[in-house]
XYZ file of C-alpha atoms in Angstrom:
702
model
C -117.000 -28.671 67.697
C -117.922 -25.858 65.536
C -120.636 -23.865 65.179
C -123.271 -24.550 62.715
C -122.924 -22.364 59.594
C -125.891 -19.586 59.116
C -128.528 -20.557 56.545
C -126.964 -18.948 52.734
C -128.561 -15.916 51.570
C -132.036 -16.563 49.762
C -134.094 -14.577 47.039
C -135.686 -11.759 49.628
C -139.452 -12.707 49.880
C -141.267 -9.479 52.219
C -144.240 -11.202 52.969
C -142.346 -14.193 54.719
C -142.252 -14.693 58.363
C -139.324 -15.733 60.413
C -140.090 -17.411 63.986
C -138.080 -15.172 65.861
C -139.973 -12.523 64.158
C -142.834 -13.561 65.828
C -142.145 -15.610 68.378
C -143.093 -13.229 70.953
C -146.352 -12.277 69.542
C -146.744 -15.969 69.570
C -145.020 -17.237 72.750
C -148.594 -14.943 74.048
C -150.880 -16.581 71.126
C -149.599 -19.615 73.508
C -149.955 -18.679 76.601
C -153.209 -17.041 76.577
C -155.129 -20.060 75.266
C -152.555 -23.096 77.015
C -152.875 -21.314 80.299
C -148.815 -21.976 80.662
C -145.747 -21.085 79.933
C -144.711 -23.283 75.817
C -141.219 -22.868 74.434
C -141.175 -22.379 70.754
C -138.875 -23.657 69.017
C -137.560 -24.229 65.194
C -137.747 -28.110 63.966
C -134.677 -27.269 63.222
C -132.842 -27.253 66.397
C -134.097 -31.289 66.979
C -131.795 -33.814 66.676
C -131.072 -37.131 66.659
C -133.379 -40.124 64.697
C -136.595 -37.935 66.088
C -136.231 -34.115 62.270
C -140.389 -33.798 60.940
C -140.817 -32.190 58.457
C -143.348 -30.204 59.790
C -143.978 -28.958 63.167
C -144.834 -30.946 65.576
C -144.667 -31.439 70.131
C -142.986 -33.647 73.267
C -145.736 -31.875 75.346
C -142.687 -29.462 77.189
C -142.143 -26.978 73.860
C -143.982 -26.271 70.192
C -141.676 -27.284 67.117
C -142.498 -25.178 64.517
C -141.098 -23.787 60.551
C -138.465 -21.573 60.813
C -139.874 -19.504 57.785
C -143.463 -19.430 57.079
C -143.698 -18.156 53.278
C -146.471 -20.464 51.458
C -148.838 -16.947 51.185
C -148.050 -13.977 49.448
C -148.829 -11.858 52.587
C -147.525 -11.255 55.765
C -151.200 -11.450 57.848
C -151.998 -14.620 55.949
C -148.194 -16.185 56.746
C -149.498 -15.141 60.173
C -151.976 -17.332 60.550
C -150.202 -20.725 59.227
C -148.219 -19.751 62.267
C -151.411 -19.717 64.307
C -153.338 -22.950 63.011
C -149.844 -25.156 63.611
C -150.452 -23.377 66.785
C -154.116 -24.670 67.449
C -153.354 -27.909 66.223
C -150.664 -28.424 68.226
C -152.430 -28.030 71.291
C -155.517 -29.661 70.230
C -153.949 -32.566 70.526
C -154.322 -31.551 74.523
C -157.295 -30.195 74.711
C -159.375 -33.598 73.378
C -157.149 -35.856 75.094
C -154.906 -37.473 72.842
C -152.508 -38.118 75.367
C -154.561 -39.430 77.375
C -155.231 -42.661 75.861
C -155.459 -45.661 77.765
C -155.587 -49.147 76.584
C -157.834 -50.526 79.432
C -160.427 -48.467 77.616
C -159.382 -49.254 74.619
C -160.254 -53.110 74.891
C -163.014 -52.340 76.244
C -164.569 -50.546 73.595
C -162.695 -50.804 69.873
C -163.293 -54.656 68.561
C -161.285 -57.050 66.817
C -158.278 -55.740 68.996
C -155.710 -58.361 68.766
C -154.467 -60.234 72.043
C -151.062 -58.060 73.750
C -147.944 -59.721 72.445
C -144.257 -59.096 74.172
C -143.360 -56.783 71.581
C -146.389 -54.304 72.113
C -145.356 -55.201 76.562
C -141.997 -53.231 75.723
C -144.051 -50.017 74.171
C -143.214 -47.090 76.402
C -146.975 -45.308 75.962
C -150.549 -46.896 75.909
C -150.347 -45.169 71.850
C -147.770 -47.573 71.302
C -148.342 -50.240 72.769
C -151.694 -49.531 70.592
C -149.483 -49.660 67.190
C -147.653 -52.625 67.688
C -150.674 -54.443 68.473
C -150.244 -55.178 64.533
C -147.820 -56.716 61.665
C -146.465 -52.335 60.859
C -146.201 -50.023 64.126
C -145.140 -47.825 62.066
C -147.620 -47.700 59.145
C -150.948 -47.930 62.047
C -148.489 -45.194 63.614
C -148.967 -42.680 60.878
C -151.989 -44.026 59.818
C -153.782 -43.214 63.276
C -151.806 -39.708 63.581
C -153.642 -38.836 60.214
C -156.837 -39.679 60.951
C -155.951 -37.920 64.600
C -155.179 -34.728 62.978
C -158.841 -34.436 60.596
C -159.998 -34.441 64.619
C -158.407 -32.241 66.079
C -158.825 -29.419 62.940
C -162.410 -30.695 63.650
C -162.600 -29.604 66.953
C -160.287 -26.739 66.089
C -164.028 -25.467 63.963
C -165.461 -25.443 66.826
C -163.526 -24.726 69.538
C -162.064 -21.252 67.383
C -164.377 -20.541 65.146
C -162.096 -17.008 64.603
C -159.307 -19.505 62.937
C -161.980 -21.295 60.662
C -160.110 -18.657 57.728
C -156.387 -19.008 57.921
C -157.640 -23.182 59.226
C -159.527 -23.799 55.446
C -156.475 -21.240 53.470
C -154.041 -23.114 54.713
C -155.649 -26.979 53.900
C -156.000 -25.695 50.464
C -152.637 -24.294 49.969
C -151.950 -27.921 51.492
C -154.113 -29.717 49.420
C -152.710 -27.838 46.329
C -149.132 -29.718 46.862
C -150.979 -33.165 46.605
C -151.103 -35.329 43.175
C -153.653 -35.235 41.361
C -156.666 -37.539 40.375
C -155.377 -38.914 37.308
C -151.813 -39.252 39.083
C -153.650 -41.686 41.844
C -155.348 -43.659 39.336
C -152.194 -44.976 37.415
C -149.921 -44.987 40.706
C -148.843 -48.991 40.420
C -148.504 -49.090 44.037
C -152.975 -49.004 44.881
C -151.120 -49.138 49.328
C -149.308 -45.921 48.425
C -152.334 -44.137 46.510
C -155.050 -45.050 49.060
C -153.070 -43.967 51.780
C -152.425 -40.615 49.366
C -156.437 -40.597 49.517
C -157.417 -40.372 53.224
C -154.381 -37.909 53.330
C -156.407 -35.624 50.569
C -160.018 -36.806 51.962
C -158.397 -35.120 55.424
C -157.136 -31.873 54.031
C -160.841 -31.145 52.678
C -160.332 -33.231 48.895
C -163.655 -33.473 47.360
C -165.217 -37.355 48.674
C -166.184 -38.767 45.278
C -163.215 -37.339 43.199
C -161.330 -39.394 45.746
C -163.406 -41.990 44.714
C -162.745 -41.548 40.754
C -160.045 -42.991 41.358
C -160.384 -46.183 43.014
C -159.720 -48.952 41.637
C -159.333 -51.458 44.104
C -162.929 -50.779 45.730
C -160.930 -49.942 49.452
C -161.399 -46.497 49.850
C -165.271 -45.996 50.151
C -164.464 -48.131 53.407
C -161.480 -46.080 54.290
C -163.707 -42.829 53.867
C -166.720 -43.631 55.797
C -164.135 -44.303 58.619
C -162.642 -40.823 58.719
C -166.122 -39.234 58.434
C -167.118 -40.457 61.552
C -164.528 -38.118 63.279
C -166.234 -35.391 62.060
C -169.001 -35.302 64.619
C -168.160 -33.103 67.087
C -167.931 -35.808 69.729
C -164.804 -37.924 68.047
C -162.719 -38.595 71.139
C -159.646 -40.755 70.382
C -160.516 -44.056 70.933
C -163.081 -42.930 67.222
C -159.608 -42.299 65.676
C -157.993 -46.297 67.172
C -161.315 -47.772 65.395
C -161.196 -45.810 62.114
C -157.218 -46.738 62.123
C -158.256 -50.098 62.205
C -160.480 -50.348 59.281
C -158.504 -48.218 57.200
C -155.256 -50.330 57.649
C -157.339 -53.474 57.133
C -158.627 -52.039 54.371
C -155.354 -51.455 53.239
C -154.066 -55.507 54.163
C -157.289 -55.525 51.569
C -156.270 -53.735 48.587
C -152.563 -55.824 48.648
C -154.729 -58.688 48.318
C -153.436 -60.050 51.643
C -156.703 -61.426 54.216
C -154.266 -60.550 57.681
C -153.668 -57.754 58.142
C -150.052 -56.506 56.370
C -147.089 -58.154 58.058
C -143.555 -56.668 58.227
C -142.713 -57.549 54.623
C -145.783 -56.738 52.859
C -144.697 -52.538 54.208
C -141.432 -53.684 52.486
C -143.169 -53.613 49.268
C -144.599 -49.988 49.508
C -142.024 -48.297 48.449
C -138.617 -48.403 46.939
C -137.106 -46.497 49.396
C -138.719 -48.057 52.339
C -135.322 -48.904 54.261
C -134.667 -44.644 53.976
C -137.997 -43.835 54.467
C -138.267 -40.128 55.407
C -137.041 -39.278 58.694
C -138.883 -39.248 62.153
C -141.049 -42.126 61.773
C -139.058 -43.897 64.426
C -138.828 -43.575 67.668
C -135.638 -41.976 68.914
C -133.018 -45.022 69.610
C -135.282 -47.341 68.312
C -133.897 -50.171 65.997
C -136.559 -52.247 65.715
C -136.908 -53.653 61.535
C -141.091 -52.009 61.568
C -140.302 -48.435 62.616
C -137.333 -48.698 59.438
C -140.744 -48.810 57.187
C -143.144 -46.368 56.361
C -144.969 -44.840 53.079
C -142.862 -42.895 51.146
C -144.323 -39.768 49.941
C -141.192 -38.203 48.696
C -141.637 -38.207 44.758
C -144.077 -35.834 45.057
C -142.138 -33.005 44.222
C -143.205 -29.136 45.566
C -145.202 -30.395 48.182
C -145.832 -27.917 51.223
C -144.453 -27.465 54.725
C -147.654 -29.790 55.899
C -148.493 -27.894 59.229
C -149.530 -30.893 60.100
C -146.818 -33.516 62.133
C -146.360 -36.099 63.435
C -146.622 -36.284 67.756
C -144.905 -38.876 69.023
C -145.655 -38.642 72.700
C -142.917 -41.530 73.652
C -140.086 -38.572 73.193
C -142.275 -36.831 76.344
C -142.286 -39.804 77.806
C -138.111 -40.772 77.140
C -137.192 -37.311 78.052
C -138.959 -37.609 81.424
C -137.777 -40.725 81.960
C -134.037 -39.578 81.468
C -134.418 -37.193 84.682
C -134.538 -39.125 86.901
C -132.108 -41.064 88.719
C -133.887 -43.738 89.694
C -135.764 -46.506 86.819
C -139.651 -46.499 87.149
C -139.616 -50.453 86.572
C -137.966 -50.787 89.799
C -139.774 -48.484 91.903
C -142.500 -50.470 90.685
C -141.786 -53.650 91.123
C -143.635 -56.335 92.566
C -143.041 -56.865 96.369
C -141.227 -60.200 97.089
C -143.387 -63.299 97.698
C -146.159 -62.029 95.071
C -146.029 -66.005 93.939
C -148.273 -64.320 90.697
C -146.606 -65.239 87.681
C -143.605 -63.572 85.633
C -145.819 -62.428 83.444
C -148.189 -61.053 85.580
C -145.920 -59.043 86.844
C -144.736 -57.732 84.385
C -147.847 -56.458 83.463
C -148.855 -54.914 86.435
C -145.340 -53.540 86.889
C -146.064 -52.081 83.318
C -150.022 -50.616 83.744
C -148.324 -48.534 86.835
C -145.276 -47.867 85.087
C -147.311 -46.142 82.319
C -150.228 -44.077 85.268
C -146.824 -42.511 86.490
C -145.514 -42.104 83.276
C -149.016 -40.211 81.723
C -148.705 -37.891 85.147
C -145.428 -37.049 84.404
C -146.776 -35.616 81.508
C -149.268 -34.014 82.149
C -147.368 -32.104 84.875
C -144.779 -31.446 82.655
C -147.225 -29.505 79.600
C -149.204 -28.650 82.689
C -147.628 -27.422 85.786
C -147.670 -23.660 84.823
C -143.835 -22.379 86.009
C -142.623 -25.841 85.601
C -140.451 -24.673 82.909
C -138.093 -21.754 82.512
C -138.770 -19.561 80.063
C -137.126 -18.909 76.492
C -136.661 -15.291 74.744
C -134.843 -16.163 71.199
C -131.634 -13.100 70.322
C -130.019 -11.821 67.311
C -125.881 -12.460 67.782
C -123.503 -10.293 65.592
C -121.105 -11.699 63.575
C -118.484 -9.594 62.926
C -117.007 -11.860 59.876
C -120.248 -11.068 58.350
C -120.638 -7.260 59.701
C -124.394 -8.454 59.956
C -126.520 -10.112 62.998
C -127.391 -13.305 62.873
C -132.011 -13.189 63.690
C -132.747 -15.110 66.710
C -129.714 -17.493 66.305
C -129.549 -17.689 70.520
C -131.905 -19.111 72.238
C -131.794 -17.197 76.236
C -133.775 -19.281 79.222
C -134.423 -17.626 82.349
C -134.310 -19.460 86.197
C -134.953 -18.395 89.223
C -132.932 -19.344 91.323
C -133.649 -20.366 94.939
C -131.999 -21.230 97.924
C -131.963 -22.580 101.292
C -128.590 -20.803 103.119
C -131.012 -18.102 104.671
C -127.634 -17.461 106.720
C -125.638 -16.327 103.746
C -126.453 -12.612 104.605
C -125.097 -13.150 108.484
C -121.847 -14.271 107.612
C -121.255 -11.363 104.463
C -121.566 -8.409 107.612
C -119.580 -10.392 110.162
C -117.098 -10.552 107.243
C -116.780 -7.401 106.393
C -118.396 -5.971 109.058
C -116.029 -2.388 109.021
C -116.588 -2.017 105.249
C -119.998 -2.050 104.684
C -120.055 -0.243 107.272
C -118.256 2.052 104.806
C -119.654 1.387 101.551
C -122.892 2.671 103.162
C -121.534 5.814 104.716
C -120.153 6.302 101.285
C -123.802 6.075 100.335
C -124.869 8.549 102.440
C -123.142 11.148 100.195
C -124.550 10.554 97.121
C -126.804 13.207 96.028
C -129.937 13.328 94.221
C -129.696 14.143 90.261
C -132.990 15.723 89.875
C -135.205 18.410 91.491
C -138.862 17.451 93.210
C -141.235 20.914 93.304
C -142.323 21.424 97.481
C -145.453 23.698 97.848
C -146.933 25.380 100.253
C -142.921 26.735 102.143
C -142.347 29.597 104.158
C -139.200 30.599 101.080
C -138.610 29.668 97.938
C -138.011 30.341 94.586
C -141.472 31.021 93.258
C -144.760 32.292 94.592
C -147.334 29.933 94.794
C -150.423 31.414 92.567
C -152.778 29.098 95.008
C -151.769 30.117 98.688
C -151.509 34.035 97.862
C -155.303 33.769 96.613
C -156.054 31.550 99.868
C -153.655 34.635 102.082
C -156.244 37.696 100.702
C -159.487 35.883 101.013
C -158.588 35.587 105.044
C -156.607 38.786 104.716
C -160.039 40.451 103.443
C -162.352 38.820 105.854
C -159.726 39.015 108.713
C -158.658 35.993 109.633
C -154.171 35.813 109.966
C -152.743 35.197 106.748
C -150.918 32.068 105.486
C -146.970 32.666 105.615
C -146.481 29.669 102.705
C -146.996 31.310 99.510
C -143.354 29.989 97.575
C -143.033 27.069 95.733
C -139.371 25.539 96.139
C -137.545 22.981 93.961
C -135.796 20.025 96.942
C -133.109 18.091 95.194
C -134.543 14.813 97.286
C -135.388 12.948 93.630
C -133.282 9.993 92.432
C -134.309 8.752 88.904
C -132.047 5.571 89.197
C -132.576 1.311 87.671
C -128.959 -0.242 87.741
C -128.297 -4.344 86.668
C -125.712 -6.618 88.448
C -124.995 -8.637 86.137
C -122.884 -11.681 87.368
C -120.805 -14.370 85.161
C -121.470 -17.619 86.799
C -119.227 -19.697 84.471
C -117.482 -22.418 85.200
C -113.823 -20.358 85.490
C -115.723 -18.048 89.022
C -114.688 -22.107 90.446
C -111.072 -20.093 91.170
C -110.455 -20.157 94.962
C -108.997 -17.588 96.223
C -106.795 -16.535 99.348
C -108.446 -15.558 102.195
C -106.126 -12.422 103.908
C -108.362 -13.478 107.273
C -107.490 -17.162 107.111
C -104.715 -18.258 110.275
C -101.837 -19.146 108.430
C -101.171 -23.310 108.178
C -99.720 -24.558 111.562
C -95.814 -25.652 110.666
C -95.151 -29.394 110.163
C -93.045 -30.840 112.402
C -88.820 -31.079 112.340
C -88.525 -34.560 111.397
C -86.468 -36.232 114.302
C -82.359 -36.421 113.551
C -80.369 -38.261 111.939
C -80.082 -41.294 113.693
C -83.196 -41.431 116.281
C -85.363 -42.348 113.509
C -87.997 -45.017 114.397
C -90.508 -45.502 112.067
C -92.937 -46.544 114.107
C -93.162 -43.533 116.412
C -92.640 -41.197 113.493
C -95.730 -42.353 111.259
C -97.475 -41.460 114.328
C -97.229 -37.773 114.401
C -100.741 -36.948 113.244
C -101.036 -34.544 110.207
C -102.423 -30.565 110.084
C -105.766 -30.404 109.582
C -106.767 -29.705 106.246
C -108.053 -26.044 106.400
C -111.559 -25.388 105.737
C -113.349 -24.821 102.419
C -111.611 -22.282 100.343
C -113.543 -18.744 98.996
C -113.836 -19.321 95.415
C -113.695 -16.040 93.127
C -117.667 -16.281 92.524
C -117.997 -16.343 96.624
C -116.169 -13.121 96.370
C -118.614 -11.461 93.445
C -121.334 -13.164 95.536
C -120.074 -10.960 98.632
C -119.230 -7.338 97.326
C -122.295 -8.038 95.985
C -124.436 -8.378 98.657
C -122.502 -5.172 99.998
C -123.761 -3.318 96.701
C -127.928 -4.628 97.743
C -127.436 -3.302 101.158
C -126.458 -0.181 100.596
C -128.740 0.147 97.176
C -131.727 -0.931 99.515
C -130.644 2.342 101.994
C -130.495 4.912 99.649
C -133.568 4.231 97.273
C -132.399 2.840 94.077
C -134.129 0.719 91.710
C -132.061 -2.403 91.001
C -131.935 -6.115 89.856
C -129.309 -8.760 90.632
C -128.872 -11.452 87.607
C -126.211 -14.019 86.733
C -125.713 -16.063 83.649
C -123.866 -18.449 82.013
C -125.003 -21.484 79.652
C -123.084 -24.257 77.113
C -124.441 -23.298 73.005
C -125.679 -20.875 71.474
C -129.113 -22.566 71.920
C -128.844 -23.163 76.004
C -128.098 -19.711 77.375
C -129.130 -19.627 80.859
C -130.294 -16.264 82.671
C -130.469 -16.913 86.495
C -132.789 -14.335 88.672
C -131.367 -13.053 91.793
C -133.271 -10.270 92.371
C -135.750 -7.816 90.154
C -136.418 -4.447 90.236
C -139.867 -4.979 92.110
C -138.557 -7.154 94.597
C -137.513 -5.576 97.627
C -134.633 -7.284 99.759
C -135.909 -10.792 101.633
C -134.846 -13.328 103.224
C -136.138 -15.027 100.081
C -133.594 -13.107 97.563
C -130.386 -13.267 99.803
C -130.686 -17.133 99.400
C -131.192 -16.121 96.060
C -127.588 -14.830 95.937
C -126.345 -17.735 97.753
C -126.911 -20.164 95.013
C -125.760 -18.177 92.657
C -122.927 -21.016 91.523
C -119.864 -21.181 89.200
C -121.512 -22.743 86.279
C -120.708 -23.488 82.405
C -119.870 -20.956 79.877
C -119.265 -17.589 79.056
C -121.931 -15.611 76.242
C -121.900 -12.146 77.155
C -124.212 -10.737 74.238
C -127.690 -12.598 74.627
C -126.686 -11.864 78.689
C -126.626 -8.095 77.852
C -129.407 -8.022 75.680
C -132.416 -9.982 77.877
C -130.774 -7.534 80.760
C -130.911 -4.156 78.876
C -135.116 -5.653 77.905
C -135.577 -5.918 81.895
C -134.096 -2.512 81.442
C -136.026 -1.273 79.377
C -139.515 -1.652 80.898
C -138.322 0.382 83.957
C -139.272 4.458 83.799
C -136.902 6.148 85.694
C -134.203 8.791 83.750
C -130.649 7.105 84.569
C -129.999 3.319 84.091
C -127.041 1.392 84.350
C -125.635 -1.892 84.000
C -123.049 -2.927 85.697
C -121.306 -6.301 83.575
C -119.168 -8.453 87.253
C -116.489 -11.078 85.040
C -112.926 -13.154 85.446
C -112.307 -13.598 82.071
C -113.303 -13.005 77.658
C -116.977 -14.114 75.845
C -116.670 -18.247 75.003
C -118.231 -20.932 74.441
C -118.253 -23.633 72.551
C -120.245 -21.828 69.112
C -119.632 -18.617 69.985
C -118.172 -18.594 66.211
C -117.744 -20.889 63.141
C -114.022 -21.649 65.099
C -114.234 -22.595 68.802
C -110.349 -20.960 69.066
C -111.869 -18.027 67.476
C -111.580 -15.489 71.034
C -112.474 -12.303 68.842
C -116.192 -13.673 67.753
C -117.653 -13.294 71.303
C -115.409 -10.395 71.849
C -116.872 -8.521 68.495
C -120.884 -9.709 70.080
C -120.630 -8.395 73.394
C -119.514 -4.736 72.058
C -121.870 -4.897 69.915
C -124.659 -5.659 72.916
C -122.518 -2.546 74.703
C -123.323 -0.115 71.863
C -127.267 -1.138 71.551
C -127.303 -0.471 75.122
C -125.282 2.874 74.650
C -128.512 3.622 71.342
C -130.633 3.126 74.382
C -129.328 5.388 76.707
C -127.783 2.931 79.248
C -125.221 3.712 81.218
C -122.899 0.275 81.357
C -119.442 -0.534 82.855
C -117.148 -3.944 82.821
C -115.242 -4.916 86.205
C -113.377 -7.974 85.279
C -110.839 -9.558 87.536
C -108.552 -10.708 84.749
C -104.893 -9.827 85.114
C -104.820 -10.123 81.003
C -108.580 -8.154 80.745
C -106.979 -4.860 79.466
C -105.815 -7.214 76.080
C -109.885 -7.447 74.691
C -111.899 -4.834 77.246
C -110.163 -1.946 75.140
C -111.526 -3.332 72.304
C -115.060 -4.400 73.562
C -116.059 -1.537 76.198
C -116.411 2.362 75.821
C -114.080 4.085 76.166
C -112.838 4.555 79.786
C -115.750 2.124 80.804
C -114.001 -0.048 81.949
C -111.836 -1.546 84.736
C -109.054 -4.049 85.584
C -108.853 -5.470 89.111
C -105.364 -7.461 90.444
C -106.990 -8.830 93.617
C -109.859 -10.104 93.687
C -111.160 -8.480 97.353
C -110.648 -5.821 96.085
C -113.943 -5.802 94.270
C -116.959 -4.541 96.713
C -114.579 -1.383 97.137
C -114.387 -0.914 93.196
C -117.946 -1.733 92.930
C -119.144 1.429 94.978
C -116.449 3.298 93.465
C -117.440 2.551 89.976
C -121.603 3.358 90.665
C -121.163 6.222 92.620
C -119.239 7.303 89.489
C -122.106 5.777 86.932
C -125.012 7.904 89.014
C -123.392 10.783 90.036
């Protein structure tokens, strides 16, 4: 599959903001408000049938427009992003996802009895929507009113955001049809719903009532007005949605609630309604119909998108091997009816789902952090801004005996590496004061000696200072390729030779029964792989560097696709070697593809935060960079090579010494195009990797 083409060039707008430019700022803003990390993703990264036009949240990430250019100043456009984040967080701060059908039955009057279709809904909110003849319409009414409640809560909780909120709401309202257009609209249901939307955006009540010819708008606005109170809850939104649905039914001149056939008449394009209004994977007819606002030209991007808690539940459930329905099945011998069993089982399932939802959203450290990085497109000779999303994972393992196995296997080599590193001299000088011999006089010492001499005391002869070569300021990163190709087995020179196979019996003496009983030679133990040798090499280097005192970090990289680049942390700069560090190295395993560019750029970002005078980046790989969408043509190897070369040039401009070590025999073909001169090494035998790494490091830091 080829990578999606970059967006076409548009008219330059200096005040426009892209999500890639402000992602770090917004991430800190979101984390400070929510108390934990949330991914910020562009809405165009949503796939399948769930593609809202505005922003949304799925419980683990907040989806924002990739570009905002609604206003003439960058500050106001940044305010759109801030209001978008605050609004989405408001659904969790104000209990939207805590909706419970049990509580709803107690506090809502006129709630229809549950039907079989409603029981099939995955969340309590979806069950509530399913109680009506038009779940999609009910969902839209409810979310519109819930938007109003969240905005009002935002005014109270975040008074500093009032200016941005009012500006964004006014801009959104300006793109809606005016009162005369609404009064002339033939479909009164659509007109009423549009009036409700405009009321939630701040339109004056009297101006909207003037456009109403059905007499039903007043009760709808009265129900919505109650949501402006500070103590309004999600159940008040549900009650208001019931009143609005009933008013729409009366406007359609139908005494009963709107059913599927009524909804079909709401728009000529109902069957092709706007994307994102049906739950993913559903084929239910009632979710194919929704109010259509696509006829209104020039409508701005709405910062308030549709929140879909059922999407969260399905994602959470997809991560578990067993079915919650099976796990929560009633015990055998239960004599209650099948309907009661199903209802009780569903209640327990929903309680479990709500707990999973809270943990997925609320547990700090539960998700990897993500970062956006540019990518060099050598076809266009330009960077693709924020093209790759990198996820940083912390490696954790349980093989605490890994380092002991390495020491036993490479006892002689380990001592050689340590001995070689002892001869590395510090490259910086450190001033030593108050010594008896040196290059300079110590002024304070001379003054004190003169005072002691005049006072008749014995003088101190330590009145010199000198510069000793005793300080090393080195920060090094070892970046290990963890692609699937590192699973390739390598011969172990220390493995015993396989036993010879028994010779067949002489001709004429073959007895089938006895020959068949000959024991086969035992299969050798698990073979060592390329990544095993690489891990052992890094372990030997780590012990030597710990003795030397240099700051170093060990990372791995892999991934699949530009939206899922993996960066695995085995050891950070500020960590000392420990059993956890060794177990993390042992946990480095072959994974997927080799997208080097984003991994190198992320390693450089980490090196930037180190205060060492000399910085080193060593990449250990077994092949050239490649990925499923590394360039418009998957078979174009040059694209990944050129992006990696661009990342290495960025390192050179930042003063970072880089070196690439590859185990690929064909490495000379692409390394000379990818790396600076004399900054790469191809080794023929994997077993030579430990010695090669130590030589490279000594040469770089000498």
